[in-house]
Amino acid sequence: MPVNRRHYYFVTHLTAAVFNAFSEMNQGGIITFVITRLRKIK
């Protein structure tokens, strides 16, 4: 299946926007928690 570049572009920017929003709202608290949790699993 060919990659839908427009869809990929949209998803990438949407993810980035959500990531930035969480960073600003929680000062990276939740993201840091998730990363720490993932590191513990690995």
Tab-separated table of N, CA and C in Angstrom:
chain	number	residue	atom	x	y	z
A	1	MET	N	0.845	-1.201	0.000
A	1	MET	CA	0.000	0.000	0.000
A	1	MET	C	0.882	1.252	0.000
A	2	PRO	N	0.582	2.203	-0.854
A	2	PRO	CA	1.351	3.450	-0.880
A	2	PRO	C	1.051	4.299	0.350
A	3	VAL	N	2.047	5.012	0.808
A	3	VAL	CA	1.872	5.858	1.995
A	3	VAL	C	1.141	7.139	1.606
A	4	ASN	N	0.091	7.440	2.352
A	4	ASN	CA	-0.642	8.678	2.113
A	4	ASN	C	0.099	9.805	2.820
A	5	ARG	N	0.871	10.577	2.037
A	5	ARG	CA	1.728	11.603	2.644
A	5	ARG	C	0.921	12.675	3.357
A	6	ARG	N	-0.201	13.053	2.791
A	6	ARG	CA	-1.011	14.113	3.415
A	6	ARG	C	-1.519	13.644	4.777
A	7	HIS	N	-1.963	12.383	4.844
A	7	HIS	CA	-2.461	11.831	6.106
A	7	HIS	C	-1.326	11.753	7.122
A	8	TYR	N	-0.157	11.288	6.672
A	8	TYR	CA	1.004	11.164	7.559
A	8	TYR	C	1.411	12.538	8.099
A	9	TYR	N	1.396	13.537	7.206
A	9	TYR	CA	1.744	14.907	7.578
A	9	TYR	C	0.780	15.423	8.643
A	10	PHE	N	-0.515	15.161	8.435
A	10	PHE	CA	-1.546	15.617	9.370
A	10	PHE	C	-1.357	14.970	10.738
A	11	VAL	N	-1.175	13.650	10.753
A	11	VAL	CA	-1.026	12.915	12.012
A	11	VAL	C	0.223	13.382	12.761
A	12	THR	N	1.298	13.606	12.009
A	12	THR	CA	2.556	14.037	12.630
A	12	THR	C	2.380	15.387	13.327
A	13	HIS	N	1.716	16.323	12.636
A	13	HIS	CA	1.522	17.653	13.217
A	13	HIS	C	0.522	17.612	14.360
A	14	LEU	N	-0.488	16.773	14.240
A	14	LEU	CA	-1.470	16.643	15.304
A	14	LEU	C	-0.802	16.103	16.565
A	15	THR	N	0.023	15.087	16.394
A	15	THR	CA	0.742	14.500	17.525
A	15	THR	C	1.652	15.535	18.169
A	16	ALA	N	2.357	16.298	17.348
A	16	ALA	CA	3.262	17.326	17.855
A	16	ALA	C	2.491	18.386	18.627
A	17	ALA	N	1.329	18.772	18.119
A	17	ALA	CA	0.513	19.798	18.770
A	17	ALA	C	0.037	19.308	20.136
A	18	VAL	N	-0.409	18.067	20.194
A	18	VAL	CA	-0.870	17.491	21.463
A	18	VAL	C	0.295	17.396	22.441
A	19	PHE	N	1.444	16.948	21.933
A	19	PHE	CA	2.645	16.824	22.778
A	19	PHE	C	3.018	18.173	23.372
A	20	ASN	N	2.999	19.216	22.539
A	20	ASN	CA	3.338	20.566	22.999
A	20	ASN	C	2.320	21.070	24.014
A	21	ALA	N	1.051	20.774	23.774
A	21	ALA	CA	-0.010	21.217	24.675
A	21	ALA	C	0.177	20.596	26.059
A	22	PHE	N	0.476	19.299	26.081
A	22	PHE	CA	0.677	18.624	27.361
A	22	PHE	C	1.919	19.174	28.060
A	23	SER	N	2.957	19.461	27.287
A	23	SER	CA	4.196	19.996	27.868
A	23	SER	C	3.931	21.331	28.551
A	24	GLU	N	3.151	22.183	27.883
A	24	GLU	CA	2.866	23.509	28.441
A	24	GLU	C	1.934	23.413	29.641
A	25	MET	N	0.916	22.561	29.544
A	25	MET	CA	-0.068	22.443	30.615
A	25	MET	C	0.551	21.845	31.878
A	26	ASN	N	1.337	20.804	31.703
A	26	ASN	CA	1.843	20.055	32.850
A	26	ASN	C	3.338	20.236	33.066
A	27	GLN	N	3.933	21.161	32.318
A	27	GLN	CA	5.370	21.423	32.419
A	27	GLN	C	6.167	20.138	32.235
A	28	GLY	N	5.656	19.249	31.369
A	28	GLY	CA	6.368	18.014	31.067
A	28	GLY	C	6.180	16.936	32.118
A	29	GLY	N	5.336	17.185	33.102
A	29	GLY	CA	5.170	16.226	34.200
A	29	GLY	C	4.660	14.875	33.735
A	30	ILE	N	3.567	14.883	32.956
A	30	ILE	CA	2.978	13.633	32.504
A	30	ILE	C	3.918	12.924	31.542
A	31	ILE	N	4.527	13.697	30.635
A	31	ILE	CA	5.424	13.098	29.645
A	31	ILE	C	6.620	12.459	30.339
A	32	THR	N	7.164	13.150	31.319
A	32	THR	CA	8.297	12.609	32.065
A	32	THR	C	7.885	11.332	32.776
A	33	PHE	N	6.683	11.320	33.341
A	33	PHE	CA	6.158	10.144	34.039
A	33	PHE	C	6.040	8.960	33.086
A	34	VAL	N	5.496	9.238	31.895
A	34	VAL	CA	5.313	8.174	30.907
A	34	VAL	C	6.660	7.624	30.457
A	35	ILE	N	7.612	8.519	30.190
A	35	ILE	CA	8.943	8.076	29.742
A	35	ILE	C	9.607	7.235	30.825
A	36	THR	N	9.475	7.683	32.074
A	36	THR	CA	10.054	6.931	33.185
A	36	THR	C	9.417	5.553	33.277
A	37	ARG	N	8.099	5.515	33.083
A	37	ARG	CA	7.365	4.253	33.157
A	37	ARG	C	7.823	3.297	32.057
A	38	LEU	N	8.002	3.843	30.830
A	38	LEU	CA	8.447	3.011	29.708
A	38	LEU	C	9.858	2.479	29.956
A	39	ARG	N	10.708	3.299	30.539
A	39	ARG	CA	12.079	2.867	30.828
A	39	ARG	C	12.082	1.735	31.847
A	40	LYS	N	11.163	1.806	32.823
A	40	LYS	CA	11.086	0.753	33.840
A	40	LYS	C	10.642	-0.564	33.219
A	41	ILE	N	9.714	-0.484	32.248
A	41	ILE	CA	9.232	-1.698	31.578
A	41	ILE	C	10.371	-2.346	30.794
A	42	LYS	N	11.171	-1.500	30.104
A	42	LYS	CA	12.305	-2.044	29.347
A	42	LYS	C	13.431	-2.385	30.319
